[in-house]
Amino acid sequence: MASTEPTHTIPRKEIQIPEWEDAAVNKENNATDGNAQSARAPARAGLSSKLDSILPPHRRYLGLSRKVFLIALLAAILALLALIIGLAAGLSARSKHNQDLPLPSNAQTFTGDLTYYGTGLGACGETSGDSDDIVSISHIVFDAAGSSSSQGGNSNNNPLCNQMLRASRYDADVGAERSVDLKVVDRCTGCSPDDLDTSLGAFEKLAPSASGRVDVTWAWLQPVSTSS
């Protein structure tokens, strides 16, 4: 048979912390906080003292109080940093742009438009005729390579002057590719980076003059150092 004896629950006794012990714990915590604050106080005082020795608070700097002077100095430093970062970003972008240009340091083959112009005295200081195998390079490429009269320099000293390139195109009439080696003597202000503007004689070695404008593929024959 099941037991009928009543069950008794033993009440749980709460642990009481004596008042003297609780007070001791609070006193210890307060002492720890006080020690931390007292440790920080000398550090702040030391920094303030160093600042006062370098820039005494009672003096004026460029006609300004110390506080205003320090704010102006901080603003100037931030502006200088922003300028340096901006210049660095600009130079990086320019360098990347020049790497994509058809400069002699770029060994790729380029495709652009081929046109011809009336020859004469070119930007490189050389006088050419219509029968000469010469070429005028885009002003964008010419100026990126070095000195140019448009930038206040002597274009005769541009490193692209007298450099050689080979221009080629497929002649559908004869079913073969035709090519001609051209010497850089001029700067073409109306040309895109990959375009070439040649003498009439050079143009006719690649296409009939009546065509006026045709596509052309070209590449530099040798690398050359430029300012890019």
PDB file of C-alpha atoms in Angstrom:
ATOM      1  CA  MET A   1       0.000   0.000   0.000  1.00  0.00           C
ATOM      2  CA  ALA A   2       1.059   3.586  -0.709  1.00  0.00           C
ATOM      3  CA  SER A   3       2.234   5.580   2.266  1.00  0.00           C
ATOM      4  CA  THR A   4      -0.297   8.056   3.567  1.00  0.00           C
ATOM      5  CA  GLU A   5       2.207   9.952   5.667  1.00  0.00           C
ATOM      6  CA  PRO A   6       2.167  13.690   4.837  1.00  0.00           C
ATOM      7  CA  THR A   7       5.192  15.129   3.062  1.00  0.00           C
ATOM      8  CA  HIS A   8       6.885  18.202   4.451  1.00  0.00           C
ATOM      9  CA  THR A   9       8.793  20.790   2.358  1.00  0.00           C
ATOM     10  CA  ILE A  10      11.851  22.172   4.045  1.00  0.00           C
ATOM     11  CA  PRO A  11      11.844  25.945   3.585  1.00  0.00           C
ATOM     12  CA  ARG A  12      14.936  27.354   1.817  1.00  0.00           C
ATOM     13  CA  LYS A  13      16.926  29.701   3.925  1.00  0.00           C
ATOM     14  CA  GLU A  14      18.215  32.836   2.230  1.00  0.00           C
ATOM     15  CA  ILE A  15      21.829  33.626   2.840  1.00  0.00           C
ATOM     16  CA  GLN A  16      22.136  36.914   4.568  1.00  0.00           C
ATOM     17  CA  ILE A  17      25.329  38.951   4.068  1.00  0.00           C
ATOM     18  CA  PRO A  18      26.245  40.707   7.248  1.00  0.00           C
ATOM     19  CA  GLU A  19      26.056  44.447   7.013  1.00  0.00           C
ATOM     20  CA  TRP A  20      29.707  44.809   7.974  1.00  0.00           C
ATOM     21  CA  GLU A  21      30.789  42.506   5.113  1.00  0.00           C
ATOM     22  CA  ASP A  22      28.559  44.286   2.519  1.00  0.00           C
ATOM     23  CA  ALA A  23      30.001  47.620   3.578  1.00  0.00           C
ATOM     24  CA  ALA A  24      33.529  46.253   3.190  1.00  0.00           C
ATOM     25  CA  VAL A  25      32.816  45.117  -0.391  1.00  0.00           C
ATOM     26  CA  ASN A  26      31.361  48.518  -1.341  1.00  0.00           C
ATOM     27  CA  LYS A  27      34.338  50.261   0.218  1.00  0.00           C
ATOM     28  CA  GLU A  28      36.730  48.070  -1.783  1.00  0.00           C
ATOM     29  CA  ASN A  29      34.902  48.816  -5.083  1.00  0.00           C
ATOM     30  CA  ASN A  30      34.898  52.531  -4.382  1.00  0.00           C
ATOM     31  CA  ALA A  31      38.605  52.378  -3.601  1.00  0.00           C
ATOM     32  CA  THR A  32      39.280  50.615  -6.952  1.00  0.00           C
ATOM     33  CA  ASP A  33      37.334  53.255  -8.921  1.00  0.00           C
ATOM     34  CA  GLY A  34      39.119  55.994  -7.081  1.00  0.00           C
ATOM     35  CA  ASN A  35      42.521  54.498  -7.831  1.00  0.00           C
ATOM     36  CA  ALA A  36      41.699  54.280 -11.568  1.00  0.00           C
ATOM     37  CA  GLN A  37      40.552  57.901 -11.656  1.00  0.00           C
ATOM     38  CA  SER A  38      43.577  59.052  -9.691  1.00  0.00           C
ATOM     39  CA  ALA A  39      45.829  57.167 -12.172  1.00  0.00           C
ATOM     40  CA  ARG A  40      44.226  58.939 -15.146  1.00  0.00           C
ATOM     41  CA  ALA A  41      44.385  62.328 -13.551  1.00  0.00           C
ATOM     42  CA  PRO A  42      48.227  62.623 -13.571  1.00  0.00           C
ATOM     43  CA  ALA A  43      48.297  61.527 -17.238  1.00  0.00           C
ATOM     44  CA  ARG A  44      45.885  64.299 -18.214  1.00  0.00           C
ATOM     45  CA  ALA A  45      47.762  66.742 -16.094  1.00  0.00           C
ATOM     46  CA  GLY A  46      51.048  65.699 -17.726  1.00  0.00           C
ATOM     47  CA  LEU A  47      49.697  66.246 -21.240  1.00  0.00           C
ATOM     48  CA  SER A  48      48.233  69.600 -20.279  1.00  0.00           C
ATOM     49  CA  SER A  49      51.529  70.599 -18.712  1.00  0.00           C
ATOM     50  CA  LYS A  50      53.475  69.657 -21.858  1.00  0.00           C
ATOM     51  CA  LEU A  51      51.053  71.618 -24.036  1.00  0.00           C
ATOM     52  CA  ASP A  52      51.363  74.644 -21.744  1.00  0.00           C
ATOM     53  CA  SER A  53      55.168  74.470 -21.924  1.00  0.00           C
ATOM     54  CA  ILE A  54      55.096  74.388 -25.739  1.00  0.00           C
ATOM     55  CA  LEU A  55      52.229  76.803 -26.274  1.00  0.00           C
ATOM     56  CA  PRO A  56      51.634  78.904 -23.152  1.00  0.00           C
ATOM     57  CA  PRO A  57      47.910  79.636 -22.872  1.00  0.00           C
ATOM     58  CA  HIS A  58      48.368  83.338 -22.096  1.00  0.00           C
ATOM     59  CA  ARG A  59      50.230  84.086 -25.323  1.00  0.00           C
ATOM     60  CA  ARG A  60      48.765  84.838 -28.769  1.00  0.00           C
ATOM     61  CA  TYR A  61      49.786  83.035 -31.928  1.00  0.00           C
ATOM     62  CA  LEU A  62      49.525  84.876 -35.250  1.00  0.00           C
ATOM     63  CA  GLY A  63      47.171  87.204 -33.458  1.00  0.00           C
ATOM     64  CA  LEU A  64      44.947  84.353 -32.309  1.00  0.00           C
ATOM     65  CA  SER A  65      44.254  82.819 -28.934  1.00  0.00           C
ATOM     66  CA  ARG A  66      45.775  79.414 -28.321  1.00  0.00           C
ATOM     67  CA  LYS A  67      42.453  77.607 -28.762  1.00  0.00           C
ATOM     68  CA  VAL A  68      41.615  79.326 -32.055  1.00  0.00           C
ATOM     69  CA  PHE A  69      45.201  78.841 -33.277  1.00  0.00           C
ATOM     70  CA  LEU A  70      45.102  75.085 -32.565  1.00  0.00           C
ATOM     71  CA  ILE A  71      41.769  74.745 -34.372  1.00  0.00           C
ATOM     72  CA  ALA A  72      43.144  76.636 -37.387  1.00  0.00           C
ATOM     73  CA  LEU A  73      46.309  74.514 -37.337  1.00  0.00           C
ATOM     74  CA  LEU A  74      44.277  71.294 -37.281  1.00  0.00           C
ATOM     75  CA  ALA A  75      42.135  72.530 -40.187  1.00  0.00           C
ATOM     76  CA  ALA A  76      45.266  73.372 -42.198  1.00  0.00           C
ATOM     77  CA  ILE A  77      46.750  69.916 -41.560  1.00  0.00           C
ATOM     78  CA  LEU A  78      43.521  68.212 -42.659  1.00  0.00           C
ATOM     79  CA  ALA A  79      43.383  70.361 -45.814  1.00  0.00           C
ATOM     80  CA  LEU A  80      46.999  69.462 -46.622  1.00  0.00           C
ATOM     81  CA  LEU A  81      46.270  65.755 -46.178  1.00  0.00           C
ATOM     82  CA  ALA A  82      43.240  66.036 -48.466  1.00  0.00           C
ATOM     83  CA  LEU A  83      45.388  67.779 -51.100  1.00  0.00           C
ATOM     84  CA  ILE A  84      48.085  65.089 -50.921  1.00  0.00           C
ATOM     85  CA  ILE A  85      45.499  62.313 -51.237  1.00  0.00           C
ATOM     86  CA  GLY A  86      43.859  64.099 -54.178  1.00  0.00           C
ATOM     87  CA  LEU A  87      47.174  64.538 -55.987  1.00  0.00           C
ATOM     88  CA  ALA A  88      48.091  60.903 -55.405  1.00  0.00           C
ATOM     89  CA  ALA A  89      44.732  59.772 -56.786  1.00  0.00           C
ATOM     90  CA  GLY A  90      45.134  62.063 -59.804  1.00  0.00           C
ATOM     91  CA  LEU A  91      48.629  60.781 -60.580  1.00  0.00           C
ATOM     92  CA  SER A  92      47.447  57.206 -60.248  1.00  0.00           C
ATOM     93  CA  ALA A  93      44.550  57.834 -62.635  1.00  0.00           C
ATOM     94  CA  ARG A  94      46.866  59.579 -65.119  1.00  0.00           C
ATOM     95  CA  SER A  95      49.331  56.703 -64.971  1.00  0.00           C
ATOM     96  CA  LYS A  96      46.568  54.178 -65.644  1.00  0.00           C
ATOM     97  CA  HIS A  97      45.253  56.323 -68.516  1.00  0.00           C
ATOM     98  CA  ASN A  98      48.701  56.539 -70.113  1.00  0.00           C
ATOM     99  CA  GLN A  99      49.128  52.774 -69.845  1.00  0.00           C
ATOM    100  CA  ASP A 100      46.063  52.391 -72.090  1.00  0.00           C
ATOM    101  CA  LEU A 101      47.345  54.856 -74.724  1.00  0.00           C
ATOM    102  CA  PRO A 102      49.120  53.577 -77.852  1.00  0.00           C
ATOM    103  CA  LEU A 103      52.555  54.714 -76.680  1.00  0.00           C
ATOM    104  CA  PRO A 104      55.746  52.935 -77.831  1.00  0.00           C
ATOM    105  CA  SER A 105      56.041  51.351 -74.380  1.00  0.00           C
ATOM    106  CA  ASN A 106      52.751  49.575 -75.154  1.00  0.00           C
ATOM    107  CA  ALA A 107      53.574  46.546 -77.335  1.00  0.00           C
ATOM    108  CA  GLN A 108      49.974  45.970 -78.397  1.00  0.00           C
ATOM    109  CA  THR A 109      48.530  46.281 -81.899  1.00  0.00           C
ATOM    110  CA  PHE A 110      46.059  49.139 -82.328  1.00  0.00           C
ATOM    111  CA  THR A 111      43.138  49.669 -84.686  1.00  0.00           C
ATOM    112  CA  GLY A 112      41.854  53.089 -85.706  1.00  0.00           C
ATOM    113  CA  ASP A 113      41.036  55.332 -88.660  1.00  0.00           C
ATOM    114  CA  LEU A 114      43.515  56.125 -91.425  1.00  0.00           C
ATOM    115  CA  THR A 115      43.346  59.485 -93.189  1.00  0.00           C
ATOM    116  CA  TYR A 116      45.758  61.699 -95.141  1.00  0.00           C
ATOM    117  CA  TYR A 117      46.627  65.399 -94.989  1.00  0.00           C
ATOM    118  CA  GLY A 118      48.563  68.093 -96.808  1.00  0.00           C
ATOM    119  CA  THR A 119      52.172  67.724 -95.704  1.00  0.00           C
ATOM    120  CA  GLY A 120      54.623  70.484 -94.824  1.00  0.00           C
ATOM    121  CA  LEU A 121      56.449  71.566 -91.675  1.00  0.00           C
ATOM    122  CA  GLY A 122      55.434  69.225 -88.836  1.00  0.00           C
ATOM    123  CA  ALA A 123      55.492  69.487 -85.054  1.00  0.00           C
ATOM    124  CA  CYS A 124      58.832  67.646 -84.999  1.00  0.00           C
ATOM    125  CA  GLY A 125      60.478  70.460 -86.998  1.00  0.00           C
ATOM    126  CA  GLU A 126      60.786  68.428 -90.192  1.00  0.00           C
ATOM    127  CA  THR A 127      59.380  69.382 -93.590  1.00  0.00           C
ATOM    128  CA  SER A 128      57.814  66.475 -95.488  1.00  0.00           C
ATOM    129  CA  GLY A 129      56.272  65.931 -98.912  1.00  0.00           C
ATOM    130  CA  ASP A 130      53.239  64.010-100.149  1.00  0.00           C
ATOM    131  CA  SER A 131      55.413  61.141-101.381  1.00  0.00           C
ATOM    132  CA  ASP A 132      57.176  60.612 -98.035  1.00  0.00           C
ATOM    133  CA  ASP A 133      56.188  57.709 -95.800  1.00  0.00           C
ATOM    134  CA  ILE A 134      55.387  59.839 -92.782  1.00  0.00           C
ATOM    135  CA  VAL A 135      52.601  59.914 -90.191  1.00  0.00           C
ATOM    136  CA  SER A 136      50.973  62.368 -87.824  1.00  0.00           C
ATOM    137  CA  ILE A 137      50.106  60.874 -84.427  1.00  0.00           C
ATOM    138  CA  SER A 138      47.096  61.869 -82.311  1.00  0.00           C
ATOM    139  CA  HIS A 139      47.754  64.960 -80.175  1.00  0.00           C
ATOM    140  CA  ILE A 140      46.604  62.950 -77.140  1.00  0.00           C
ATOM    141  CA  VAL A 141      49.366  60.387 -77.615  1.00  0.00           C
ATOM    142  CA  PHE A 142      51.951  62.969 -78.709  1.00  0.00           C
ATOM    143  CA  ASP A 143      51.398  65.166 -75.634  1.00  0.00           C
ATOM    144  CA  ALA A 144      51.325  62.187 -73.261  1.00  0.00           C
ATOM    145  CA  ALA A 145      54.729  61.078 -74.536  1.00  0.00           C
ATOM    146  CA  GLY A 146      56.586  64.274 -73.656  1.00  0.00           C
ATOM    147  CA  SER A 147      57.194  67.898 -74.592  1.00  0.00           C
ATOM    148  CA  SER A 148      54.696  69.701 -76.781  1.00  0.00           C
ATOM    149  CA  SER A 149      54.295  73.298 -77.943  1.00  0.00           C
ATOM    150  CA  SER A 150      50.694  73.224 -76.705  1.00  0.00           C
ATOM    151  CA  GLN A 151      52.082  72.692 -73.196  1.00  0.00           C
ATOM    152  CA  GLY A 152      54.726  75.400 -73.452  1.00  0.00           C
ATOM    153  CA  GLY A 153      57.535  73.022 -74.426  1.00  0.00           C
ATOM    154  CA  ASN A 154      59.553  72.347 -77.568  1.00  0.00           C
ATOM    155  CA  SER A 155      57.687  69.732 -79.621  1.00  0.00           C
ATOM    156  CA  ASN A 156      60.853  69.048 -81.609  1.00  0.00           C
ATOM    157  CA  ASN A 157      62.168  67.241 -78.520  1.00  0.00           C
ATOM    158  CA  ASN A 158      59.164  64.944 -78.198  1.00  0.00           C
ATOM    159  CA  PRO A 159      60.404  61.312 -77.906  1.00  0.00           C
ATOM    160  CA  LEU A 160      57.892  60.182 -80.545  1.00  0.00           C
ATOM    161  CA  CYS A 161      59.558  62.296 -83.241  1.00  0.00           C
ATOM    162  CA  ASN A 162      61.246  60.106 -85.902  1.00  0.00           C
ATOM    163  CA  GLN A 163      59.938  56.913 -84.277  1.00  0.00           C
ATOM    164  CA  MET A 164      58.775  54.204 -86.669  1.00  0.00           C
ATOM    165  CA  LEU A 165      55.507  52.262 -86.798  1.00  0.00           C
ATOM    166  CA  ARG A 166      54.049  49.748 -89.227  1.00  0.00           C
ATOM    167  CA  ALA A 167      50.528  50.314 -90.546  1.00  0.00           C
ATOM    168  CA  SER A 168      48.617  47.442 -92.175  1.00  0.00           C
ATOM    169  CA  ARG A 169      45.199  46.721 -93.656  1.00  0.00           C
ATOM    170  CA  TYR A 170      43.569  43.984 -95.699  1.00  0.00           C
ATOM    171  CA  ASP A 171      43.088  44.824 -99.376  1.00  0.00           C
ATOM    172  CA  ALA A 172      39.941  43.049-100.531  1.00  0.00           C
ATOM    173  CA  ASP A 173      40.692  43.851-104.194  1.00  0.00           C
ATOM    174  CA  VAL A 174      43.870  41.753-104.239  1.00  0.00           C
ATOM    175  CA  GLY A 175      42.920  39.447-101.368  1.00  0.00           C
ATOM    176  CA  ALA A 176      46.063  40.218 -99.368  1.00  0.00           C
ATOM    177  CA  GLU A 177      47.285  42.415 -96.546  1.00  0.00           C
ATOM    178  CA  ARG A 178      49.249  45.552 -97.399  1.00  0.00           C
ATOM    179  CA  SER A 179      51.573  47.367 -95.015  1.00  0.00           C
ATOM    180  CA  VAL A 180      53.903  50.369 -94.896  1.00  0.00           C
ATOM    181  CA  ASP A 181      56.461  51.595 -92.368  1.00  0.00           C
ATOM    182  CA  LEU A 182      55.877  55.216 -91.340  1.00  0.00           C
ATOM    183  CA  LYS A 183      57.980  57.810 -89.508  1.00  0.00           C
ATOM    184  CA  VAL A 184      56.363  60.124 -86.939  1.00  0.00           C
ATOM    185  CA  VAL A 185      56.852  63.782 -87.914  1.00  0.00           C
ATOM    186  CA  ASP A 186      53.713  65.574 -86.758  1.00  0.00           C
ATOM    187  CA  ARG A 187      50.887  65.942 -84.238  1.00  0.00           C
ATOM    188  CA  CYS A 188      47.269  65.452 -85.374  1.00  0.00           C
ATOM    189  CA  THR A 189      44.804  67.619 -83.427  1.00  0.00           C
ATOM    190  CA  GLY A 190      41.734  65.945 -84.961  1.00  0.00           C
ATOM    191  CA  CYS A 191      42.799  62.345 -84.353  1.00  0.00           C
ATOM    192  CA  SER A 192      41.639  59.978 -81.658  1.00  0.00           C
ATOM    193  CA  PRO A 193      44.396  58.050 -79.805  1.00  0.00           C
ATOM    194  CA  ASP A 194      44.381  55.065 -82.197  1.00  0.00           C
ATOM    195  CA  ASP A 195      44.052  57.064 -85.452  1.00  0.00           C
ATOM    196  CA  LEU A 196      46.794  57.777 -88.004  1.00  0.00           C
ATOM    197  CA  ASP A 197      47.036  60.694 -90.427  1.00  0.00           C
ATOM    198  CA  THR A 198      49.537  60.085 -93.226  1.00  0.00           C
ATOM    199  CA  SER A 199      50.827  61.657 -96.397  1.00  0.00           C
ATOM    200  CA  LEU A 200      48.855  61.026 -99.571  1.00  0.00           C
ATOM    201  CA  GLY A 201      51.566  58.715-100.926  1.00  0.00           C
ATOM    202  CA  ALA A 202      51.589  56.579 -97.778  1.00  0.00           C
ATOM    203  CA  PHE A 203      47.788  56.406 -97.743  1.00  0.00           C
ATOM    204  CA  GLU A 204      47.697  55.147-101.326  1.00  0.00           C
ATOM    205  CA  LYS A 205      49.985  52.251-100.388  1.00  0.00           C
ATOM    206  CA  LEU A 206      47.185  50.989 -98.153  1.00  0.00           C
ATOM    207  CA  ALA A 207      43.976  52.193 -99.839  1.00  0.00           C
ATOM    208  CA  PRO A 208      42.742  54.251-102.811  1.00  0.00           C
ATOM    209  CA  SER A 209      42.871  57.989-102.078  1.00  0.00           C
ATOM    210  CA  ALA A 210      39.181  58.220-103.050  1.00  0.00           C
ATOM    211  CA  SER A 211      38.351  56.224 -99.915  1.00  0.00           C
ATOM    212  CA  GLY A 212      39.300  59.240 -97.779  1.00  0.00           C
ATOM    213  CA  ARG A 213      39.002  57.367 -94.482  1.00  0.00           C
ATOM    214  CA  VAL A 214      39.578  53.658 -93.881  1.00  0.00           C
ATOM    215  CA  ASP A 215      40.345  51.401 -90.941  1.00  0.00           C
ATOM    216  CA  VAL A 216      43.974  50.576 -90.173  1.00  0.00           C
ATOM    217  CA  THR A 217      45.897  48.297 -87.828  1.00  0.00           C
ATOM    218  CA  TRP A 218      49.286  49.421 -86.609  1.00  0.00           C
ATOM    219  CA  ALA A 219      52.040  48.834 -84.052  1.00  0.00           C
ATOM    220  CA  TRP A 220      55.337  50.406 -83.016  1.00  0.00           C
ATOM    221  CA  LEU A 221      58.470  48.853 -84.495  1.00  0.00           C
ATOM    222  CA  GLN A 222      60.598  49.454 -81.397  1.00  0.00           C
ATOM    223  CA  PRO A 223      60.035  50.489 -77.763  1.00  0.00           C
ATOM    224  CA  VAL A 224      61.016  53.997 -76.680  1.00  0.00           C
ATOM    225  CA  SER A 225      61.075  55.691 -73.300  1.00  0.00           C
ATOM    226  CA  THR A 226      58.462  58.392 -72.724  1.00  0.00           C
ATOM    227  CA  SER A 227      57.551  60.672 -69.816  1.00  0.00           C
ATOM    228  CA  SER A 228      54.363  58.720 -68.971  1.00  0.00           C
TER     229      SER A 228
END
